[in-house]
Coordinates of C-alpha atoms in Angstrom, one line a residue:
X191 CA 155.5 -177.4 83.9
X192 CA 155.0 -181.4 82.3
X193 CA 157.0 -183.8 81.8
X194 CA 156.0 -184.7 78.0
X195 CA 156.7 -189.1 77.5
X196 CA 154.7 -192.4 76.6
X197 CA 151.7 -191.3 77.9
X198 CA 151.2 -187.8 77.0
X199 CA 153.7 -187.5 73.9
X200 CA 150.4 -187.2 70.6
X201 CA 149.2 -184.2 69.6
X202 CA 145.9 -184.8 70.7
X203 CA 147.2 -185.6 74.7
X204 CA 149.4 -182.5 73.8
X205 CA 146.5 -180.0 73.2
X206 CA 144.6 -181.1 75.9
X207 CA 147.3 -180.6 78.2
X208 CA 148.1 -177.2 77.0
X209 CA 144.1 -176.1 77.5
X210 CA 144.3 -177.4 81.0
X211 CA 147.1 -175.1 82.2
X212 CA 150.6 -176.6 80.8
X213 CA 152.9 -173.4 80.3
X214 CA 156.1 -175.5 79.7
X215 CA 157.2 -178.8 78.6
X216 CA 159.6 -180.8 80.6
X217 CA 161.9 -183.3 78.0
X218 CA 163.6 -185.9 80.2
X219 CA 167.0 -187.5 79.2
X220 CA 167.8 -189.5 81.6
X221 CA 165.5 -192.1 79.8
X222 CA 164.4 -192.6 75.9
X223 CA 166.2 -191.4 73.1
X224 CA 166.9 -187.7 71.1
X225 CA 164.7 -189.3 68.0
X226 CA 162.0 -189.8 70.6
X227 CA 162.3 -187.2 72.2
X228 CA 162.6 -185.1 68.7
X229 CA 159.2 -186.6 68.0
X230 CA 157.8 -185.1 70.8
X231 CA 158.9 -182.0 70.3
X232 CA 157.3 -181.9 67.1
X233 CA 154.2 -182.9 67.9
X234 CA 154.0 -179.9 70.6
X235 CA 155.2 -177.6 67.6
X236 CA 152.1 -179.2 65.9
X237 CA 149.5 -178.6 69.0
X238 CA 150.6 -175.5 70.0
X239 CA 149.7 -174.0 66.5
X240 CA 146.5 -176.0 66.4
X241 CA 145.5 -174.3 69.8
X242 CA 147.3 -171.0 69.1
X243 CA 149.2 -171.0 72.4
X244 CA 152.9 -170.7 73.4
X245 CA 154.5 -173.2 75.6
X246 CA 158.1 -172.9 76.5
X247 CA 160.6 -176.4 76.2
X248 CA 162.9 -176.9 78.5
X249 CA 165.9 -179.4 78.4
X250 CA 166.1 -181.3 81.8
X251 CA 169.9 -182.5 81.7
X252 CA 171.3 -186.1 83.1
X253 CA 174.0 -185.2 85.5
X254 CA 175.7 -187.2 87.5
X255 CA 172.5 -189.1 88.0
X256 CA 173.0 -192.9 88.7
X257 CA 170.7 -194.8 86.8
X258 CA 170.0 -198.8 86.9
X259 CA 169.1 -199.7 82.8
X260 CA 166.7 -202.7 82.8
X261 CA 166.3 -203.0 79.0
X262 CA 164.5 -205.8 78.9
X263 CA 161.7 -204.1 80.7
X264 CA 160.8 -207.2 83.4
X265 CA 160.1 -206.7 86.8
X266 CA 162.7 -207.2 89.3
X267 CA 161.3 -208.7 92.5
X268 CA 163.5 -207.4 96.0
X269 CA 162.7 -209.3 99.4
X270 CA 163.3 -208.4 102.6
X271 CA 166.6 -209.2 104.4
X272 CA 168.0 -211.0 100.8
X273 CA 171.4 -209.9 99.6
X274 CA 171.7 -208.0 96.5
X275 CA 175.1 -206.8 94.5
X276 CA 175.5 -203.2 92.8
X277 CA 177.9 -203.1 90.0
X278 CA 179.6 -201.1 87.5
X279 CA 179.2 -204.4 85.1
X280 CA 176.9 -202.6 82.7
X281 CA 176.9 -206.1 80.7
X282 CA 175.0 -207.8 83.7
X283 CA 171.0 -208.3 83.6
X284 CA 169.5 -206.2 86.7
X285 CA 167.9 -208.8 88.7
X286 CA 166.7 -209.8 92.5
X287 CA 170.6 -210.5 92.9
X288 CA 172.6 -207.9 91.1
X289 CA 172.0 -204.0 89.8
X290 CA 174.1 -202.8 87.0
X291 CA 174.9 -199.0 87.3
X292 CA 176.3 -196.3 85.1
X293 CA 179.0 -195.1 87.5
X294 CA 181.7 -196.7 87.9
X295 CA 183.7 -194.8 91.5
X296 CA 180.2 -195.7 93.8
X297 CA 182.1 -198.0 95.9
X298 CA 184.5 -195.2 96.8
X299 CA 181.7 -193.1 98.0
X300 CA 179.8 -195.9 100.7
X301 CA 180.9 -197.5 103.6
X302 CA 179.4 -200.0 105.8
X303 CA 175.8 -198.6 107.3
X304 CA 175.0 -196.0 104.1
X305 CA 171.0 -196.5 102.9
X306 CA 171.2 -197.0 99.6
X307 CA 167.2 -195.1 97.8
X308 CA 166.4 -197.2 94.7
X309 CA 163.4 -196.8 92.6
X310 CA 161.1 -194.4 90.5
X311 CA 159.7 -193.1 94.2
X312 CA 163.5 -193.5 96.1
X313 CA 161.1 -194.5 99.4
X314 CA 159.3 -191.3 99.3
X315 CA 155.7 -191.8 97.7
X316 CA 155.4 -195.6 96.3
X317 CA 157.1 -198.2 99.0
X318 CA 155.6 -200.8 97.0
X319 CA 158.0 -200.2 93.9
X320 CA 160.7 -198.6 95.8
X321 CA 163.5 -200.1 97.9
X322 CA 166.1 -198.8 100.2
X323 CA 168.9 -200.7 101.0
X324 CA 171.5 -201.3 103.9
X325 CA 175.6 -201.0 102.3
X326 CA 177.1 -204.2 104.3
X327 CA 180.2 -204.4 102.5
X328 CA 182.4 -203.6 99.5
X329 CA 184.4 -205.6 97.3
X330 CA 185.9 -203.9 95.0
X331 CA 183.8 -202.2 92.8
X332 CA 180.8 -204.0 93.7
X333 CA 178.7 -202.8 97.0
X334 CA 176.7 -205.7 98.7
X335 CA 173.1 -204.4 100.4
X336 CA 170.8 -206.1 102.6
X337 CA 167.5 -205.2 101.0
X338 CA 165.5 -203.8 104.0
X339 CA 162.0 -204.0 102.5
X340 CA 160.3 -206.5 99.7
X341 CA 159.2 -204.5 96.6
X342 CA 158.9 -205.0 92.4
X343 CA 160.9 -202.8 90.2
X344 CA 158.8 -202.3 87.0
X345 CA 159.9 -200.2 83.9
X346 CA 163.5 -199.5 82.1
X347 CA 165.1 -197.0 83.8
X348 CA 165.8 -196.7 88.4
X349 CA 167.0 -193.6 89.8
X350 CA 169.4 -194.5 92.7
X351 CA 170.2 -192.4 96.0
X352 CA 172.7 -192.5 98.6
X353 CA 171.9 -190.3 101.4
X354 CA 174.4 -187.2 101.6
X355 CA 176.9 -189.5 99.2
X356 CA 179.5 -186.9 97.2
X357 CA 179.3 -188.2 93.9
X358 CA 182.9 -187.3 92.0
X359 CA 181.2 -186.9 88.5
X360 CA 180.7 -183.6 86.8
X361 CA 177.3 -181.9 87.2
X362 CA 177.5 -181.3 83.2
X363 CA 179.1 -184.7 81.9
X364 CA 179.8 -185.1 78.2
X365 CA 176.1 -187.2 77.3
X366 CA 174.7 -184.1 78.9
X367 CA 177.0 -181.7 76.3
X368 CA 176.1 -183.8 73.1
X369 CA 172.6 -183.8 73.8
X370 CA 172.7 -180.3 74.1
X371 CA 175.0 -179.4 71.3
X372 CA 172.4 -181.5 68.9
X373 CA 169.1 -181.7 70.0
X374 CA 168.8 -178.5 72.0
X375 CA 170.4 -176.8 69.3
X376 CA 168.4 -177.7 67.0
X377 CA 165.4 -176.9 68.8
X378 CA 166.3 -173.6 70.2
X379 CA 165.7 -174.5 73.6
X380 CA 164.2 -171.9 76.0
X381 CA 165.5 -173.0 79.4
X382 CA 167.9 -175.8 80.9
X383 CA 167.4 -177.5 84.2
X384 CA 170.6 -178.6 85.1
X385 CA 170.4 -181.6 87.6
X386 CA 172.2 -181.8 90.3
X387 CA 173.5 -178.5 90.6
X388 CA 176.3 -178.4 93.5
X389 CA 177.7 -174.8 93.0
X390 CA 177.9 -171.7 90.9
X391 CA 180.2 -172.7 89.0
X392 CA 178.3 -175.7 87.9
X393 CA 176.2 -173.2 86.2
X394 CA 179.1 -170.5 84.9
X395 CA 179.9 -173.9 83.3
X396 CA 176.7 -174.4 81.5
X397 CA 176.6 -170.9 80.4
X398 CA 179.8 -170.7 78.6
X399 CA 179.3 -174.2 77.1
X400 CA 175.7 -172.8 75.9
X401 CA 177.5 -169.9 74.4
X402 CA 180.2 -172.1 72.1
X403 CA 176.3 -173.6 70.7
X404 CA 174.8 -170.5 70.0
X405 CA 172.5 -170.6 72.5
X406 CA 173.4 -167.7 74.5
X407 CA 169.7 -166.4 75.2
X408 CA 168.2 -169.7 76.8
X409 CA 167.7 -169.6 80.5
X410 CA 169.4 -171.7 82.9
X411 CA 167.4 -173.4 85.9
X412 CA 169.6 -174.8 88.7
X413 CA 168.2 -177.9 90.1
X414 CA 169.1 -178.0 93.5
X415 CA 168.3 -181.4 95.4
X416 CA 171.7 -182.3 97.6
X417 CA 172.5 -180.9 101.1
X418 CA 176.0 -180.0 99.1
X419 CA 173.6 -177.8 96.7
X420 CA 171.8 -176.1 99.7
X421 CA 175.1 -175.2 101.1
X422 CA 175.8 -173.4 98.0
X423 CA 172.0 -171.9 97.5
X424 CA 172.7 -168.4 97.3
X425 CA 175.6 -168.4 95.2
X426 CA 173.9 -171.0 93.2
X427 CA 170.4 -168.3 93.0
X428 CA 173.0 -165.3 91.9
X429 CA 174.1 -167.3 88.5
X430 CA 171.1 -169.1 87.5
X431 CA 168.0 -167.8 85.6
X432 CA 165.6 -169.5 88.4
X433 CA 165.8 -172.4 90.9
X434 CA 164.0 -176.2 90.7
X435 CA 163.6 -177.4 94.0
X436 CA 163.7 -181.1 93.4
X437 CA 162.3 -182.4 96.6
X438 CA 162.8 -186.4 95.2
X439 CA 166.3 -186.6 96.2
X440 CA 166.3 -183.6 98.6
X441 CA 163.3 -185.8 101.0
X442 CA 166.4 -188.5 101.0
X443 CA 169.5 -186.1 101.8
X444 CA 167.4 -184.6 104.8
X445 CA 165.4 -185.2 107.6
X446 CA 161.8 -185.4 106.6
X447 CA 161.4 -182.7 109.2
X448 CA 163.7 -180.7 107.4
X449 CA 162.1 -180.5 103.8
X450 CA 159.6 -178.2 104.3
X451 CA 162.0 -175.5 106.4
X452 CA 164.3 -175.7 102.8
X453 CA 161.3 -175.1 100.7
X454 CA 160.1 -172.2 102.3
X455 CA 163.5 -170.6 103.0
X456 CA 164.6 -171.3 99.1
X457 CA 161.2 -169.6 98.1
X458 CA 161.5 -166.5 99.8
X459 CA 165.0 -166.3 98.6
X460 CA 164.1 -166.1 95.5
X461 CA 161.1 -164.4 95.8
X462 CA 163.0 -161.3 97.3
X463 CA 165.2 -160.7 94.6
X464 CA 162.6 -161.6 91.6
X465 CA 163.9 -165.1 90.2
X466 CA 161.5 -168.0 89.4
X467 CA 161.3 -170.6 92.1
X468 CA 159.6 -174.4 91.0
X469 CA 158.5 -176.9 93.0
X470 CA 158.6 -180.8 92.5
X471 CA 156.9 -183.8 93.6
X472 CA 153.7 -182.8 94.8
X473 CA 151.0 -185.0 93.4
X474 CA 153.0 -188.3 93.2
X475 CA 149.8 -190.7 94.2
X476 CA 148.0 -189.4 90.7
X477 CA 150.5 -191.3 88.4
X478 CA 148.0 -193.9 88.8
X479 CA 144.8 -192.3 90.2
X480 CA 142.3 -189.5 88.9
X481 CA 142.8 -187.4 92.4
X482 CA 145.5 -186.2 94.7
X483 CA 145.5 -187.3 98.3
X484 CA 144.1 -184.0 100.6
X485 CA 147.8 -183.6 101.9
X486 CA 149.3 -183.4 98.7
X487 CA 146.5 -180.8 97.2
X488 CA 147.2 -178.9 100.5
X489 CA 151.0 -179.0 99.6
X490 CA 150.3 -177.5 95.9
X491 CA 148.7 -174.8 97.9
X492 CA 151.3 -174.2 100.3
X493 CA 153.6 -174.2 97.6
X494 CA 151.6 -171.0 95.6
X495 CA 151.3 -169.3 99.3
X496 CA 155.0 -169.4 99.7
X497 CA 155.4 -167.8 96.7
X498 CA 156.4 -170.2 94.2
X499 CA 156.6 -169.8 90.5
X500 CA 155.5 -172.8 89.3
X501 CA 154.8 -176.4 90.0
X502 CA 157.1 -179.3 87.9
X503 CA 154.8 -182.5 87.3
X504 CA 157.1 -185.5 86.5
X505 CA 156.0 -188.8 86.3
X506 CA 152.9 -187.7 87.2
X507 CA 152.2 -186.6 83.2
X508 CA 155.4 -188.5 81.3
X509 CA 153.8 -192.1 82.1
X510 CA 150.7 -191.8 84.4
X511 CA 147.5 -192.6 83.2
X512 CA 146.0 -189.4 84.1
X513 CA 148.4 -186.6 82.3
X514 CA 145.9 -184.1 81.2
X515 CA 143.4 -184.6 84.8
X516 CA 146.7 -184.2 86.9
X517 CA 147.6 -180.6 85.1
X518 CA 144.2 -179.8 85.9
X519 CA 144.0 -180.6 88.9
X520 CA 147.0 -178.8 90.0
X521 CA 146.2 -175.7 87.9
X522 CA 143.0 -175.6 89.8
X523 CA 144.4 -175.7 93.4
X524 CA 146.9 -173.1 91.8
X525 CA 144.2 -170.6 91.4
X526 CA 142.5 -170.9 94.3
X527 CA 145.5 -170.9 96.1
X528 CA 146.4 -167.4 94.3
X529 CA 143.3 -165.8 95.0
X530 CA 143.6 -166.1 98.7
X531 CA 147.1 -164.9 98.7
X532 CA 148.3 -162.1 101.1
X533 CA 149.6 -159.9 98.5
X534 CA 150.0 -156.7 100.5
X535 CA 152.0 -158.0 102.8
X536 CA 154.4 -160.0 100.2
X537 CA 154.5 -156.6 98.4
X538 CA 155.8 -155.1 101.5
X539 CA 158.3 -157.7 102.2
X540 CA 160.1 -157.1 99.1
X541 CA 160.3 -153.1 99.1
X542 CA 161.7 -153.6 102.4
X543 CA 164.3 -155.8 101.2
X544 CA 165.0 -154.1 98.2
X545 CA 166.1 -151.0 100.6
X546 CA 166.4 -147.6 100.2
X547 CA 166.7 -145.5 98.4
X548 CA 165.3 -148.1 95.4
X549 CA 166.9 -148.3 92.0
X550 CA 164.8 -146.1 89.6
X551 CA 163.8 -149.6 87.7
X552 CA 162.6 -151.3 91.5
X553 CA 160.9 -147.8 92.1
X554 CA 159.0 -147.4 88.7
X555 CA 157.8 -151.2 89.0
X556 CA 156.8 -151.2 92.8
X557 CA 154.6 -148.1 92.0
X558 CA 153.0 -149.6 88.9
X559 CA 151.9 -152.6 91.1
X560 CA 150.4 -150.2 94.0
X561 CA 149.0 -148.3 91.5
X562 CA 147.1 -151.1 89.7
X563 CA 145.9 -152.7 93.5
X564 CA 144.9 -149.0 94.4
X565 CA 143.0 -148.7 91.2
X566 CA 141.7 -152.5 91.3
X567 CA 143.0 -152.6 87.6
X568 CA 141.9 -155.6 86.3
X569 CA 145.5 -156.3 84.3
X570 CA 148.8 -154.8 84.1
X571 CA 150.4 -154.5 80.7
X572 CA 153.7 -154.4 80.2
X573 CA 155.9 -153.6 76.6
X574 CA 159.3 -155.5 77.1
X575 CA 161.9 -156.8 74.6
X576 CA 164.1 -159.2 77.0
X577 CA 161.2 -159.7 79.2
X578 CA 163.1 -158.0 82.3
X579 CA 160.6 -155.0 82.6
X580 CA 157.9 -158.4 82.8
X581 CA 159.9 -159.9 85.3
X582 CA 160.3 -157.0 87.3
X583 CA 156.6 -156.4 87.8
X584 CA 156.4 -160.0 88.7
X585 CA 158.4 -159.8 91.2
X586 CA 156.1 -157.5 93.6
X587 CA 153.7 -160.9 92.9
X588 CA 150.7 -158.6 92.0
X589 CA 147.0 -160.2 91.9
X590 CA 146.3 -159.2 89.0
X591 CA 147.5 -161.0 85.3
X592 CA 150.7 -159.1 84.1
X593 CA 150.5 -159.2 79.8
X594 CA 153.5 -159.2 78.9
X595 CA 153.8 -157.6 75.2
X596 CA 157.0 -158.8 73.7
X597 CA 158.2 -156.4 70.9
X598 CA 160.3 -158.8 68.2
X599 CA 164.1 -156.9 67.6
X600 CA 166.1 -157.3 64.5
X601 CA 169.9 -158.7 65.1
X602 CA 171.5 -158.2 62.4
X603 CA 175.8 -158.7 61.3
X604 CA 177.7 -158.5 58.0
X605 CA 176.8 -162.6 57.4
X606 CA 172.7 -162.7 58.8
X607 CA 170.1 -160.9 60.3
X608 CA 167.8 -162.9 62.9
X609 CA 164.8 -161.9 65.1
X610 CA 164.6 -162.3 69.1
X611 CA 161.1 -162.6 70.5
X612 CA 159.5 -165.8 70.7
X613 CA 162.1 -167.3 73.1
X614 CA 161.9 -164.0 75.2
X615 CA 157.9 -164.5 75.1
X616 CA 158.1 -168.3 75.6
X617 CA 160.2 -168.1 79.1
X618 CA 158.2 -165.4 80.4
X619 CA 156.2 -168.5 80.7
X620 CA 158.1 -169.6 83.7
X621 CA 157.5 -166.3 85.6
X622 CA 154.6 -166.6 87.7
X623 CA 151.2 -164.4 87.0
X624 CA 152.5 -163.7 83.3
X625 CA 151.0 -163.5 80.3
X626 CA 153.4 -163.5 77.2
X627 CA 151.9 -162.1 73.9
X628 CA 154.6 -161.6 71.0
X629 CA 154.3 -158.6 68.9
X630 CA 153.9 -158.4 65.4
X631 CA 156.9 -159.4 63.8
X632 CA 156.1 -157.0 60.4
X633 CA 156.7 -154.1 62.7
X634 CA 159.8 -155.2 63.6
X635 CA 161.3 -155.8 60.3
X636 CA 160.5 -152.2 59.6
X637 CA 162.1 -150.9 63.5
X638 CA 158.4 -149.3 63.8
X639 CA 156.1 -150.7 66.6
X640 CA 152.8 -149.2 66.6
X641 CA 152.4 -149.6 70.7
X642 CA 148.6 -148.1 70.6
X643 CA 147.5 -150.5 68.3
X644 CA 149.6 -153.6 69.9
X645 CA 148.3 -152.7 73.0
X646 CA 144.2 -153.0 71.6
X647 CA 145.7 -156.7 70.4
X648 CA 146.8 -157.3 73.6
X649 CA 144.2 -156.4 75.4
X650 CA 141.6 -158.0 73.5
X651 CA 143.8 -161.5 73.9
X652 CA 142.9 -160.7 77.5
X653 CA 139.2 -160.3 76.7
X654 CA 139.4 -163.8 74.9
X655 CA 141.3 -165.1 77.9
X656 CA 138.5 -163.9 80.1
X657 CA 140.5 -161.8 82.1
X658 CA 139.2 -158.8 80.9
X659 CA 135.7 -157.1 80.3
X660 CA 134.0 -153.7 79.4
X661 CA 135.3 -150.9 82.0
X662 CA 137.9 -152.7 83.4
X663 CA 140.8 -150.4 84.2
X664 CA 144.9 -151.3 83.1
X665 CA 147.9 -150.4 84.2
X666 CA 150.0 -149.6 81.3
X667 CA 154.2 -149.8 81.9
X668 CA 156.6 -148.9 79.1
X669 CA 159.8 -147.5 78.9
X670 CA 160.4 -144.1 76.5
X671 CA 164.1 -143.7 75.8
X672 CA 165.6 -143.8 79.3
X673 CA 162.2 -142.9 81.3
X674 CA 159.6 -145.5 82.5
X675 CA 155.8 -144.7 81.8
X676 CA 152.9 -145.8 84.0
X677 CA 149.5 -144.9 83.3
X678 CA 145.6 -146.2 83.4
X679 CA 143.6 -146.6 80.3
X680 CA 139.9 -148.0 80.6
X681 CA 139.1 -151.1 78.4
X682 CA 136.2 -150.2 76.2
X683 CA 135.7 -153.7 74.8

């Protein structure tokens, strides 16, 4: 997943990031515009039909994020042991002695001592353009810091932190619903990653206000990053569609020591019960340099070994100068990291979990996956309409690609008629190990699909994919009326 922005926002930047391994674009609101942002969008409409591949969007919203707006765009120099005044007096010029912010209660929420995290890295990757700060009083509204290190602020937007700070604001706040009642309607979203994400009902929120805009299929993604979020992790897992772990701000609300201990407990979570699981900041030093540091292409890898879904590149591709190299790069340590994976013993993890006896869907998908490692099938293909009989395969993280063929269904009512499918396909694109292919969409006008001759298509996608050659063996999973189907057909080219 890439965050699409100055630097990677053409058609031409856009291609070549989807050829190197970008399955879904990221569209950041907390800075620029819906017209740019609508631009963008259209451009990746554009490249996507040039290079004949889907990519999911997803809608990352604001929250109750508190953000520093230096418009003019200078650099804001911070020395050691000065005194510097945040303020609610958005009419101020950021500068070396005051920061405007967009929340107004902060003052509430400090007391003397608090470390204030400022800055596009909040003191985590870049200490040269980051700053923490030391709360020594309040006066009023205004919170006065001793700046604790010297740094330069650079760009239009600063993200600002306070460690384990309970921020009063909604998680969905009303910029957040007109953005999604306009541009993400309009654009048919596929997924939402909601920022800051405290609770369940944070999402049971989104989902009924997604429902008054029509957009009742697209996928929710809970961003967790606050101890106050981890707290609430499983409830939080239940509701959502999939989990971001957004280790920015969660590197700041714990222990360094801790981070890692999160990740892997919030990746098995969600690995057990078959949700997507996406980790963040792991290549920060390639925003301005063509290759990651060995520790961070070690954590990519650690990432895939844990088991999660996907990897979330923020400013790494939005404004770094190497947008397409970075995707790349991490795609590649992906791959090797998958190929080593223990699969067996994640595959037994789960069935244990899962219980006994299994639900006839958990037993049907289980086998198909032992079935397609005992054969060494090359690929299992899957028919699916909502995607779930994809997911479900997923789950049991098998090494070989699942192809996902996603049948189109007619929705009709006395006023229209529509057709499901491409969003279906396009967040399959989340799920890790899948290949989407959308059926034809002439079959589905006429309610007949022809699932032999689909499944040639699809399997010759995979032969133009490279995944598949002359002899290989498939595992085929469908479901007839109420029954599942497994069975192995040899690819004749």
């Amino acid at each position: 997943m890439a965050t699409l922005g100055p630097k990677s926002r053409s058609v031409e930047t856009i291609e070549a990031c989807l050829k190197a391994g970008m399955s879904v674009a990221r569209f950041d609101f907390s800075c620029l515009d819906m017209d740019y942002h609508q631009e963008t969008v259209d451009n990746l409409r554009v490249a996507a039909r040039n290079v004949k591949q889907l990519c999911g969007v997803m809608l990352d919203t604001v929250g109750p994020e508190i953000l520093i707006s230096n418009e003019t765009g200078k650099s804001i120099e911070l020395k050691a042991d000065n005194l510097v005044t945040i303020t609610p007096d958005i009419t101020k010029e950021p500068s070396a002695q005051v920061l405007p912010i967009n929340y107004a209660g902060l003052a509430k929420n400090v007391k003397k001592g608090d470390t204030v995290f400022l800055g596009p890295y909040l003191f985590t990757g870049s200490e040269n353009s980051s700053v923490w700060l030391e709360v020594s009083e309040t006066n009023g509204a205004d919170i006065i810091c001793v700046v604790k290190n010297s740094a330069t602020l650079t760009g239009f937007n600063f993200n600002l932190h306070i460690s384990r700070a309970q921020v009063d604001a909604p998680t969905l706040t009303d910029k957040d619903k007109q953005i999604i009642s306009t541009w993400g309607s309009r654009n048919n979203v596929d997924i939402i990653s909601l920022h800051y994400t405290r609770h369940a009902d944070d999402v049971r929120e989104v989902r009924a206000f997604l429902a008054t805009q029509n957009l009742q299929e697209t996928q929710i993604y809970a961003k967790v990053e606050t101890v106050e979020g981890l707290k609430h992790f499983d409830e939080i897992l239940k509701e959502s569609d999939g989990i971001i772990l957004a280790r920015g701000n969660l590197g700041i609300d714990l222990p360094p020591e801790k981070v890692f201990l999160f990740q892997k407990s919030a990746a098995y979570r969600c690995n057990m019960i078959g949700k997507p699981v996406i980790i963040t900041r792991v290549v920060d030093s390639m925003v301005g340099n063509l290759r990651p540091t060995r520790a961070e292409a070690t954590d990519v890898a650690n990432a895939v070994l844990d088991g999660a879904d996907g990897i979330l590149l923020g400013g790494e591709t939005f404004g770094g100068l190497y947008p397409v190299e970075t995707i790349k790069t991490v795609r590649n340590i992906c791959a090797e990291a998958e190929f080593v994976h223990n699969q067996p013993l994640i595959y037994k993890r789960i069935v244990s979990y899962a219980g006994e006896p299994l639900s006839h869907a958990e037993s049907v998908a289980s086998s198909a996956v032992r079935v397609a490692v005992k054969v060494h099938a090359a690929m299992i293909a899957v028919f699916t309409i909502s995607g779930a009989a994809a997911r479900l395969i997923a789950k049991y993280k098998p090494s070989m690609p699942v192809f996902a063929i996603v049948t189109p269904l007619v929705k009709s009512n006395s006023v229209k008629w529509s057709l499901t499918g491409s969003m279906q396909a396009r967040q399959l694109l989340g799920v890790r190990g899948v290949f989407p292919v959308l059926a034809s969409t002439v079959a589905a006008n006429i309610g007949v699909i022809d699932e032999e001759s689909v499944l040639k298509l699809a399997l010759h996608h995979g032969k133009m994919k490279g995944l598949l050659k002359p002899g290989d063996k498939v595992v085929v999973f469908q479901k007839i009326g109420d029954s599942s189907v497994v069975k192995i057909v040899e690819f004749d080219g």
